[in-house]
Amino acid sequence: MAAISTGLFLSASFPKLSWYPLAWIAWVPLLWTIPHVSPGGAFRLGFLAGLVHAGTTLYWIAYVVQRYGGLPLPVALSVLLLLCAYLALYPAAFAWIARRWLSRPAWWAWGLAPAWVALEWVRAHLFTGFPWTQLGYTQTPLLPLIQVADVTGVYGVSWLVVQANAAVLIGWRFKNIRPALAVFLCAGVALAYGSWRLQTGNDAAGTAEEFRVGLVQGNIDQSVKWDPAYQAKTLDTYEELSRQLVRRNRLDLVVWPETAAPFFYDMEAGPTARLHETLEALKTPLLVGIPGVVRVEGAPKLQNQALLLEPSRGVTGRYSKRHLVPFGEYVPLKKVLFFVEKLVAAAGDFQPGKEPAALPLGRHVLGVLICYEAIFPELARDEVRRGATVLVNLTNDAWFGDSSAPYQHKEMARWRAVEFRVPFVRCANTGISAVFAPSGKTLADLPLNTRGTLSATLPSPGPITFYARFGDLFAWLCTLTTATLGVYGALRNRRTP
């Protein structure tokens, strides 16, 4: 029951529920039971907690693979179970480490939080990475607290939350309040830093560098998005919404979401010409998500692209998605998993882009992230280090239906604004479209499953941050700490009869 409670508490901390205070005590039930079981028993309890947490947070994956992959419900549930079982290995390893360090209270007090961060960092990179449920993301509603992300990334908040869990348990079981005092001190420092950043930040739109963007949320149903008979209607929708948008606002850029234009640019003459007619009518630069085709060793390959088009100039910038969705845009280990069908409507494997492509537009530079690239801070960092003054995420969350996934996706994307102190523009097909200030504050948004537009004047970006310069240094230090403690403990155990 303790392991199940931990899993449910962790899940309830994430959207849609967003009961984020639960994260500060979520690990306590599991850690309380660990002294009463063997290391193997601790591993199994951690695995159960992770399985419950992953299953109740990522349940929407079964919906996606059933509806759009055409898999029977039992097979779709099996796919979800396999993913959850993999993700559960990380809480299982954490529980095993906690049991192994049981005889060293100081390691429990100061080592468990770095160990968890190390595991999160590995999960974010192993097998292409899946950093969807990093624990720090639960604290997104606490805007002053998450400002520390411009130094540590999300891992700093994950560390603080796990440190608090360990402190609660040690204070309760061993009547030792020093870890709790340390947590209060660290949280106080983080909140003071965050309050200072919010007061002295650059959330207000600057006059010299004023940049006004408009977002178009077409709300096109995924089931008809690639139907040739619906192509003209899709373009009608985006064209009409865009015309209304520019009539109401003076804009420097109009943004359409991922694959908003459901045709192959320059390969389909009619839709391509119509897109350019729309561009000239708008008299405003347009950033649009669109599928593309490149040749690799003489063979045509699909790419998920974003095109920057300017009136009278045509295409002035192009970005190809670099981090593809496994089983959605390509099949990993294809020779082994030959029986797995892709979830994309178009046939064939997608070809990843090779490098970031920060796109100049006047005095500004657009750093483009497509779909779930927004949850990988290293990709946003590449764009910022190339000079991006605005991060733009084009996405299509129609796959997820009315589940919690669009809310989770949006809240994770918000952190990229904080980490790099640049405004963040998120344009989604069915929502949630939003514009975030460099502090992560929402400047404008559109609800899920709504057809409409929004506009916002973007603040100027701040100076380059510590996190932009040094990346996941904090996570590296936590990983090094955990590895050092593990090696030291193993050597000491070998020397002890």
Coordinates of C-alpha atoms in Angstrom, one line a residue:
M1 CA 0.0 0.0 0.0
A2 CA 2.9 2.4 0.7
A3 CA 4.4 1.9 -2.7
I4 CA 1.0 2.5 -4.4
S5 CA 0.5 5.6 -2.3
T6 CA 3.8 7.0 -3.4
G7 CA 3.0 6.3 -7.0
L8 CA -0.5 8.0 -6.7
F9 CA 0.9 11.0 -4.8
L10 CA 3.5 11.6 -7.5
S11 CA 0.9 11.4 -10.3
A12 CA -1.5 13.7 -8.5
S13 CA 1.3 16.3 -8.4
F14 CA 1.3 16.6 -12.2
P15 CA -1.4 18.1 -14.4
K16 CA -4.3 17.9 -14.8
L17 CA -4.7 17.6 -11.0
S18 CA -1.5 19.6 -10.3
W19 CA -1.7 19.0 -6.5
Y20 CA 1.9 20.1 -6.4
P21 CA 2.3 20.2 -2.6
L22 CA 1.9 16.4 -2.5
A23 CA 5.3 16.0 -4.3
W24 CA 7.0 17.2 -1.1
I25 CA 5.9 14.2 0.8
A26 CA 5.2 11.7 -2.0
W27 CA 8.2 9.5 -1.4
V28 CA 7.7 9.3 2.4
P29 CA 5.4 6.3 2.4
L30 CA 7.8 4.2 0.3
L31 CA 10.9 5.3 2.2
W32 CA 9.2 4.6 5.5
T33 CA 8.8 0.9 4.6
I34 CA 12.3 0.4 3.1
P35 CA 14.0 -0.4 6.5
H36 CA 11.6 -3.4 6.9
V37 CA 12.5 -5.2 3.6
S38 CA 15.6 -6.5 1.9
P39 CA 17.4 -4.7 -0.9
G40 CA 15.5 -6.9 -3.4
G41 CA 12.2 -6.1 -1.7
A42 CA 13.0 -2.4 -1.8
F43 CA 13.6 -2.7 -5.5
R44 CA 10.3 -4.4 -6.0
L45 CA 8.4 -1.8 -4.0
G46 CA 10.1 1.0 -5.9
F47 CA 9.2 -0.8 -9.2
L48 CA 5.5 -1.0 -8.1
A49 CA 5.5 2.7 -7.1
G50 CA 7.0 3.6 -10.5
L51 CA 4.6 1.4 -12.4
V52 CA 1.6 3.0 -10.6
H53 CA 3.0 6.5 -11.2
A54 CA 3.9 6.0 -14.9
G55 CA 0.6 4.2 -15.6
T56 CA -1.6 7.0 -14.0
T57 CA 0.5 9.8 -15.6
L58 CA 1.0 8.4 -19.1
Y59 CA -2.3 6.5 -19.5
W60 CA -3.0 8.6 -22.6
I61 CA -0.4 6.6 -24.6
A62 CA -2.8 3.7 -24.8
Y63 CA -5.4 6.0 -26.3
V64 CA -2.9 7.3 -28.9
V65 CA -1.7 3.9 -30.1
Q66 CA -5.2 2.4 -30.2
R67 CA -6.9 5.3 -32.1
Y68 CA -4.1 6.3 -34.4
G69 CA -2.0 3.2 -34.5
G70 CA -4.9 1.0 -35.2
L71 CA -3.9 -1.5 -32.5
P72 CA -6.5 -3.5 -30.5
L73 CA -7.1 -2.3 -27.0
P74 CA -5.2 -5.3 -25.3
V75 CA -2.2 -4.6 -27.5
A76 CA -2.4 -0.8 -26.8
L77 CA -2.5 -1.6 -23.1
S78 CA 0.5 -3.9 -23.5
V79 CA 2.5 -1.1 -25.2
L80 CA 1.7 1.2 -22.3
L81 CA 2.6 -1.5 -19.8
L82 CA 6.0 -2.1 -21.4
L83 CA 6.8 1.6 -21.4
C84 CA 5.7 2.0 -17.8
A85 CA 7.8 -1.1 -16.8
Y86 CA 10.9 0.6 -18.3
L87 CA 10.2 3.9 -16.5
A88 CA 9.5 2.0 -13.2
L89 CA 13.1 0.8 -13.2
Y90 CA 14.3 4.2 -12.1
P91 CA 12.2 4.5 -8.9
A92 CA 13.1 0.8 -8.3
A93 CA 16.8 1.7 -8.5
F94 CA 16.2 4.7 -6.2
A95 CA 14.5 2.5 -3.6
W96 CA 17.3 -0.1 -3.9
I97 CA 19.9 2.6 -3.3
A98 CA 18.0 3.9 -0.3
R99 CA 17.9 0.4 1.2
R100 CA 21.7 -0.1 0.5
W101 CA 22.5 3.2 2.3
L102 CA 20.2 2.5 5.2
S103 CA 23.2 1.9 7.6
R104 CA 24.5 5.4 6.7
P105 CA 22.1 8.0 7.9
A106 CA 24.2 10.9 6.5
W107 CA 24.0 9.3 3.0
W108 CA 20.2 9.2 3.4
A109 CA 20.1 12.8 4.5
W110 CA 22.4 14.2 1.8
G111 CA 22.8 11.5 -0.8
L112 CA 19.3 10.4 -1.8
A113 CA 18.4 13.7 -3.6
P114 CA 21.6 13.6 -5.8
A115 CA 20.9 10.0 -6.5
W116 CA 17.4 10.8 -7.8
V117 CA 18.7 13.6 -9.9
A118 CA 21.3 11.3 -11.4
L119 CA 18.6 8.8 -12.3
E120 CA 16.4 11.5 -13.9
W121 CA 19.4 12.7 -15.9
V122 CA 20.1 9.2 -17.2
R123 CA 16.4 8.7 -18.1
A124 CA 16.4 12.0 -20.0
H125 CA 19.2 10.7 -22.3
L126 CA 19.2 6.9 -22.4
F127 CA 17.5 5.4 -25.5
T128 CA 17.0 8.9 -27.0
G129 CA 15.6 10.1 -23.7
F130 CA 12.2 10.5 -22.1
P131 CA 12.3 13.4 -19.6
W132 CA 8.5 13.7 -19.5
T133 CA 7.8 13.3 -15.8
Q134 CA 10.9 14.9 -14.2
L135 CA 9.8 15.6 -10.5
G136 CA 10.7 19.3 -10.6
Y137 CA 8.0 19.9 -13.2
T138 CA 5.4 19.4 -10.5
Q139 CA 6.3 22.7 -9.0
T140 CA 5.6 24.8 -12.1
P141 CA 2.7 26.7 -10.3
L142 CA 5.3 28.0 -7.8
L143 CA 6.7 30.7 -10.1
P144 CA 9.2 32.2 -7.6
L145 CA 10.7 28.7 -6.9
I146 CA 11.2 27.7 -10.5
Q147 CA 13.3 30.8 -11.3
V148 CA 16.3 28.8 -10.1
A149 CA 16.1 26.9 -13.4
D150 CA 18.2 29.5 -15.1
V151 CA 21.1 28.0 -13.0
T152 CA 20.2 24.3 -12.4
G153 CA 17.5 23.5 -14.9
V154 CA 14.6 21.5 -13.7
Y155 CA 17.0 19.2 -11.8
G156 CA 17.6 21.8 -9.1
V157 CA 13.9 21.7 -8.2
S158 CA 13.8 17.9 -8.4
W159 CA 16.7 17.8 -5.9
L160 CA 14.9 20.2 -3.5
V161 CA 11.7 18.1 -3.6
V162 CA 13.5 14.8 -2.9
Q163 CA 15.7 16.4 -0.3
A164 CA 12.5 17.6 1.5
N165 CA 11.0 14.0 1.4
A166 CA 14.2 12.6 2.9
A167 CA 14.2 15.4 5.6
V168 CA 10.6 14.6 6.5
L169 CA 11.3 11.0 7.0
I170 CA 14.6 11.5 8.9
G171 CA 12.9 14.1 11.2
W172 CA 9.9 11.8 11.8
R173 CA 11.8 8.5 12.3
F174 CA 15.1 9.6 13.8
K175 CA 14.1 12.9 15.4
N176 CA 16.9 14.6 13.5
I177 CA 15.8 18.1 12.3
R178 CA 19.1 19.2 10.7
P179 CA 18.1 18.0 7.2
A180 CA 14.8 19.8 7.5
L181 CA 16.6 23.0 8.5
A182 CA 18.9 22.6 5.5
V183 CA 15.8 22.2 3.2
F184 CA 14.2 25.3 4.7
L185 CA 17.5 27.2 4.1
C186 CA 17.8 26.0 0.5
A187 CA 14.1 26.6 -0.3
G188 CA 14.4 30.1 1.3
V189 CA 17.5 30.9 -0.9
A190 CA 15.7 29.6 -4.0
L191 CA 12.6 31.6 -3.2
A192 CA 14.6 34.7 -2.4
Y193 CA 16.5 34.4 -5.7
G194 CA 13.2 33.8 -7.6
S195 CA 11.5 36.8 -6.0
W196 CA 14.5 38.9 -7.0
R197 CA 14.5 37.6 -10.5
L198 CA 10.7 38.3 -10.9
Q199 CA 11.2 41.9 -9.6
T200 CA 14.2 42.7 -11.7
G201 CA 13.4 40.6 -14.7
N202 CA 12.4 41.6 -18.2
D203 CA 8.7 40.5 -18.4
A204 CA 7.6 43.9 -19.6
A205 CA 7.6 44.4 -23.4
G206 CA 10.4 46.8 -24.4
T207 CA 9.8 49.6 -26.9
A208 CA 13.1 49.5 -28.7
E209 CA 12.9 45.8 -29.4
E210 CA 9.1 45.5 -29.6
F211 CA 8.1 42.2 -31.4
R212 CA 4.4 41.4 -31.7
V213 CA 3.4 37.8 -32.6
G214 CA 0.1 36.3 -33.5
L215 CA -0.8 32.6 -33.1
V216 CA -3.4 30.7 -35.1
Q217 CA -5.0 27.6 -33.4
G218 CA -6.9 25.8 -36.2
N219 CA -8.3 23.0 -34.0
I220 CA -8.2 20.5 -36.9
D221 CA -9.3 17.0 -35.9
Q222 CA -6.4 14.6 -36.3
S223 CA -8.6 12.0 -37.9
V224 CA -9.2 14.2 -41.0
K225 CA -5.9 16.2 -40.9
W226 CA -4.3 14.1 -43.7
D227 CA -7.5 13.4 -45.7
P228 CA -6.9 14.9 -49.2
A229 CA -10.6 15.8 -49.4
Y230 CA -10.1 18.0 -46.2
Q231 CA -6.9 19.7 -47.4
A232 CA -8.6 22.8 -48.9
K233 CA -10.9 23.2 -45.9
T234 CA -7.8 23.1 -43.6
L235 CA -6.1 25.8 -45.6
D236 CA -9.4 27.8 -45.6
T237 CA -9.5 27.6 -41.8
Y238 CA -5.9 28.9 -41.3
E239 CA -6.2 31.5 -44.0
E240 CA -9.4 33.0 -42.6
L241 CA -8.2 33.0 -39.0
S242 CA -4.9 34.6 -40.1
R243 CA -6.7 37.3 -42.1
Q244 CA -8.9 38.1 -39.0
L245 CA -5.8 38.2 -36.8
V246 CA -3.8 40.7 -38.9
R247 CA -6.9 42.9 -39.4
R248 CA -7.2 43.3 -35.6
N249 CA -3.4 43.6 -34.9
R250 CA -0.2 45.0 -36.2
L251 CA 2.0 42.0 -36.2
D252 CA 5.6 41.2 -36.9
L253 CA 5.0 37.4 -37.2
V254 CA 2.1 35.0 -37.7
V255 CA 2.7 31.5 -36.4
W256 CA 0.9 28.3 -37.5
P257 CA 1.4 25.0 -35.6
E258 CA 3.1 21.8 -36.5
T259 CA 2.1 20.4 -39.9
A260 CA -0.6 23.0 -40.1
A261 CA -0.1 23.0 -43.9
P262 CA -1.0 19.4 -44.8
F263 CA 0.9 19.1 -48.1
F264 CA 4.5 18.9 -49.4
Y265 CA 5.8 22.4 -50.1
D266 CA 7.1 22.9 -53.7
M267 CA 6.0 19.3 -54.6
E268 CA 2.3 20.1 -54.7
A269 CA 2.0 23.2 -56.9
G270 CA -1.6 24.2 -56.1
P271 CA -1.4 24.3 -52.3
T272 CA 2.1 25.8 -52.5
A273 CA 0.8 28.7 -54.6
R274 CA -2.1 29.2 -52.3
L275 CA 0.1 29.4 -49.3
H276 CA 2.1 32.2 -51.0
E277 CA -1.1 34.0 -52.0
T278 CA -2.1 33.9 -48.3
L279 CA 1.4 35.2 -47.3
E280 CA 1.1 38.2 -49.7
A281 CA -2.4 39.0 -48.5
L282 CA -1.3 39.0 -44.9
K283 CA 1.7 41.2 -45.6
T284 CA 3.2 39.7 -42.6
P285 CA 6.0 37.1 -42.1
L286 CA 4.6 33.6 -41.5
L287 CA 6.2 30.7 -39.6
V288 CA 4.4 27.5 -40.6
G289 CA 4.8 23.8 -39.7
I290 CA 4.8 21.6 -42.9
P291 CA 6.1 18.2 -44.0
G292 CA 9.1 18.2 -46.3
V293 CA 11.0 15.8 -48.4
V294 CA 14.8 15.4 -48.7
R295 CA 17.0 13.0 -50.5
V296 CA 19.2 10.7 -48.5
E297 CA 21.5 8.5 -50.7
G298 CA 19.2 9.1 -53.6
A299 CA 16.1 8.0 -51.8
P300 CA 13.3 10.5 -50.8
K301 CA 12.8 10.8 -47.0
L302 CA 10.2 12.7 -45.1
Q303 CA 11.0 15.5 -42.7
N304 CA 9.0 17.4 -40.1
Q305 CA 9.8 21.0 -41.0
A306 CA 9.1 24.6 -40.1
L307 CA 9.3 27.3 -42.9
L308 CA 9.8 31.0 -42.3
L309 CA 8.2 32.9 -45.2
E310 CA 8.4 36.6 -45.8
P311 CA 6.2 38.6 -48.2
S312 CA 7.9 39.2 -51.6
R313 CA 10.8 37.0 -50.5
G314 CA 9.3 33.6 -50.1
V315 CA 11.2 31.1 -47.9
T316 CA 13.9 32.8 -45.8
G317 CA 14.5 30.1 -43.2
R318 CA 13.9 26.4 -42.7
Y319 CA 14.2 24.1 -39.7
S320 CA 14.0 20.3 -39.7
K321 CA 13.0 18.5 -36.5
R322 CA 16.0 16.9 -35.0
H323 CA 14.6 14.8 -32.1
L324 CA 12.0 12.5 -33.7
V325 CA 9.3 10.7 -31.7
P326 CA 10.1 6.9 -31.4
F327 CA 7.3 4.8 -32.9
G328 CA 5.6 8.0 -34.1
E329 CA 8.1 9.3 -36.7
Y330 CA 10.5 6.4 -36.8
V331 CA 10.9 2.8 -35.5
P332 CA 14.0 2.3 -33.3
L333 CA 15.7 -1.0 -33.7
K334 CA 13.7 -1.5 -36.9
K335 CA 15.2 -4.9 -37.8
V336 CA 14.2 -6.3 -34.4
L337 CA 10.8 -4.4 -34.1
F338 CA 9.8 -5.0 -37.7
F339 CA 6.2 -5.7 -36.7
V340 CA 5.6 -2.3 -35.1
E341 CA 3.5 0.1 -37.2
K342 CA 4.2 3.8 -37.1
L343 CA 1.5 6.1 -35.9
V344 CA 2.0 8.8 -38.5
A345 CA -0.5 9.0 -41.3
A346 CA 2.2 9.4 -44.1
A347 CA 4.1 6.3 -45.0
G348 CA 7.8 6.0 -44.5
D349 CA 10.4 6.9 -41.9
F350 CA 11.1 10.5 -41.1
Q351 CA 14.7 11.8 -41.5
P352 CA 15.9 13.9 -38.6
G353 CA 17.4 17.3 -39.1
K354 CA 21.1 17.6 -38.5
E355 CA 21.6 20.9 -36.6
P356 CA 19.8 23.8 -35.0
A357 CA 18.8 26.6 -37.4
A358 CA 18.1 29.8 -35.5
L359 CA 16.1 31.8 -38.1
P360 CA 16.8 35.6 -38.4
L361 CA 13.7 37.9 -38.8
G362 CA 14.6 41.5 -38.7
R363 CA 16.3 42.3 -35.4
H364 CA 15.1 39.1 -33.9
V365 CA 16.2 35.4 -34.2
L366 CA 13.7 32.6 -33.9
G367 CA 14.8 29.3 -32.3
V368 CA 12.3 26.7 -33.5
L369 CA 11.4 23.5 -31.6
I370 CA 8.9 21.1 -33.1
C371 CA 6.5 19.0 -31.0
Y372 CA 8.1 17.3 -28.0
E373 CA 11.5 18.8 -28.7
A374 CA 10.3 21.5 -26.2
I375 CA 10.8 19.0 -23.3
F376 CA 14.5 18.7 -24.1
P377 CA 16.3 21.7 -22.7
E378 CA 19.5 20.8 -24.6
L379 CA 17.8 21.5 -27.9
A380 CA 16.5 24.9 -26.7
R381 CA 20.0 25.6 -25.4
D382 CA 21.5 24.9 -28.9
E383 CA 19.1 27.5 -30.4
V384 CA 19.9 30.1 -27.7
R385 CA 23.6 29.7 -28.1
R386 CA 23.1 30.2 -31.8
G387 CA 21.6 33.6 -31.0
A388 CA 17.9 32.9 -30.7
T389 CA 16.1 35.8 -29.0
V390 CA 12.7 34.0 -29.1
L391 CA 11.9 30.3 -28.7
V392 CA 9.0 29.1 -30.8
N393 CA 7.4 25.7 -30.3
L394 CA 5.2 24.3 -33.1
T395 CA 3.2 21.3 -31.9
N396 CA 0.2 19.2 -32.6
D397 CA -1.3 17.8 -29.4
A398 CA -4.4 16.6 -31.2
W399 CA -3.0 13.1 -30.8
F400 CA -3.7 13.3 -27.0
G401 CA -7.4 14.0 -27.1
D402 CA -8.8 15.5 -23.9
S403 CA -6.3 13.7 -21.7
S404 CA -3.8 15.3 -19.3
A405 CA -1.0 15.1 -21.9
P406 CA -1.6 18.6 -23.5
Y407 CA -1.5 20.2 -20.0
Q408 CA 1.7 18.3 -19.1
H409 CA 3.3 19.2 -22.4
K410 CA 2.5 22.9 -22.0
E411 CA 3.8 23.1 -18.4
M412 CA 7.1 21.5 -19.3
A413 CA 7.6 23.9 -22.3
R414 CA 7.2 26.8 -20.0
W415 CA 10.5 26.0 -18.3
R416 CA 12.5 26.7 -21.4
A417 CA 11.6 30.4 -21.1
V418 CA 12.9 30.4 -17.5
E419 CA 16.1 28.5 -18.2
F420 CA 17.2 30.8 -20.9
R421 CA 15.4 34.1 -20.1
V422 CA 13.8 34.4 -23.5
P423 CA 10.1 34.7 -24.4
F424 CA 8.6 31.4 -25.4
V425 CA 5.8 31.1 -28.0
R426 CA 3.9 27.8 -28.2
C427 CA 1.5 27.3 -31.1
A428 CA -0.6 24.1 -31.0
N429 CA -3.1 22.7 -33.5
T430 CA -5.8 21.9 -30.9
G431 CA -4.2 23.8 -28.0
I432 CA -2.9 24.7 -25.6
S433 CA -1.3 27.7 -27.4
A434 CA 0.4 30.2 -25.2
V435 CA 3.0 32.9 -24.9
F436 CA 5.3 32.9 -21.9
A437 CA 7.5 35.7 -20.6
P438 CA 11.1 35.0 -19.7
S439 CA 10.0 34.4 -16.1
G440 CA 7.6 31.7 -17.3
K441 CA 4.6 33.9 -16.6
T442 CA 1.7 33.4 -19.1
L443 CA 1.2 36.5 -21.2
A444 CA -1.6 35.0 -23.4
D445 CA -3.2 31.6 -24.0
L446 CA -5.9 29.7 -25.8
P447 CA -7.8 26.8 -24.2
L448 CA -7.7 23.2 -25.4
N449 CA -10.0 22.2 -28.3
T450 CA -10.7 25.9 -29.2
R451 CA -10.5 27.4 -32.7
G452 CA -9.1 30.9 -32.5
T453 CA -6.2 33.3 -32.4
L454 CA -4.2 35.2 -29.9
S455 CA -1.5 38.0 -30.1
A456 CA 1.1 39.3 -27.6
T457 CA 3.9 41.7 -27.5
L458 CA 7.1 39.8 -26.5
P459 CA 9.4 41.1 -23.9
S460 CA 13.1 41.5 -24.7
P461 CA 15.3 38.5 -23.9
G462 CA 17.6 38.7 -20.8
P463 CA 21.3 38.2 -20.7
I464 CA 22.6 34.7 -21.4
T465 CA 22.0 32.6 -18.3
F466 CA 24.3 30.3 -16.3
Y467 CA 22.3 27.3 -17.6
A468 CA 22.7 28.4 -21.2
R469 CA 26.5 28.7 -20.7
F470 CA 27.1 25.4 -18.7
G471 CA 24.0 23.3 -19.3
D472 CA 23.3 20.4 -16.9
L473 CA 26.3 21.1 -14.7
F474 CA 24.2 20.6 -11.6
A475 CA 22.9 17.2 -12.8
W476 CA 26.5 16.2 -13.6
L477 CA 27.6 17.1 -10.1
C478 CA 24.7 15.0 -8.6
T479 CA 25.7 12.1 -10.9
L480 CA 29.3 12.4 -9.8
T481 CA 28.3 12.5 -6.2
T482 CA 26.1 9.4 -6.5
A483 CA 28.8 7.5 -8.4
T484 CA 31.4 8.4 -5.8
L485 CA 29.2 7.3 -2.9
G486 CA 28.4 4.1 -4.8
V487 CA 32.1 3.2 -5.5
Y488 CA 33.1 4.2 -1.9
G489 CA 30.4 2.0 -0.4
A490 CA 31.2 -1.0 -2.6
L491 CA 34.9 -0.8 -1.8
R492 CA 34.2 -0.4 1.9
N493 CA 31.9 -3.4 1.9
R494 CA 34.6 -5.5 0.2
R495 CA 37.1 -4.6 2.9
T496 CA 34.6 -5.3 5.8
P497 CA 34.5 -9.0 6.8

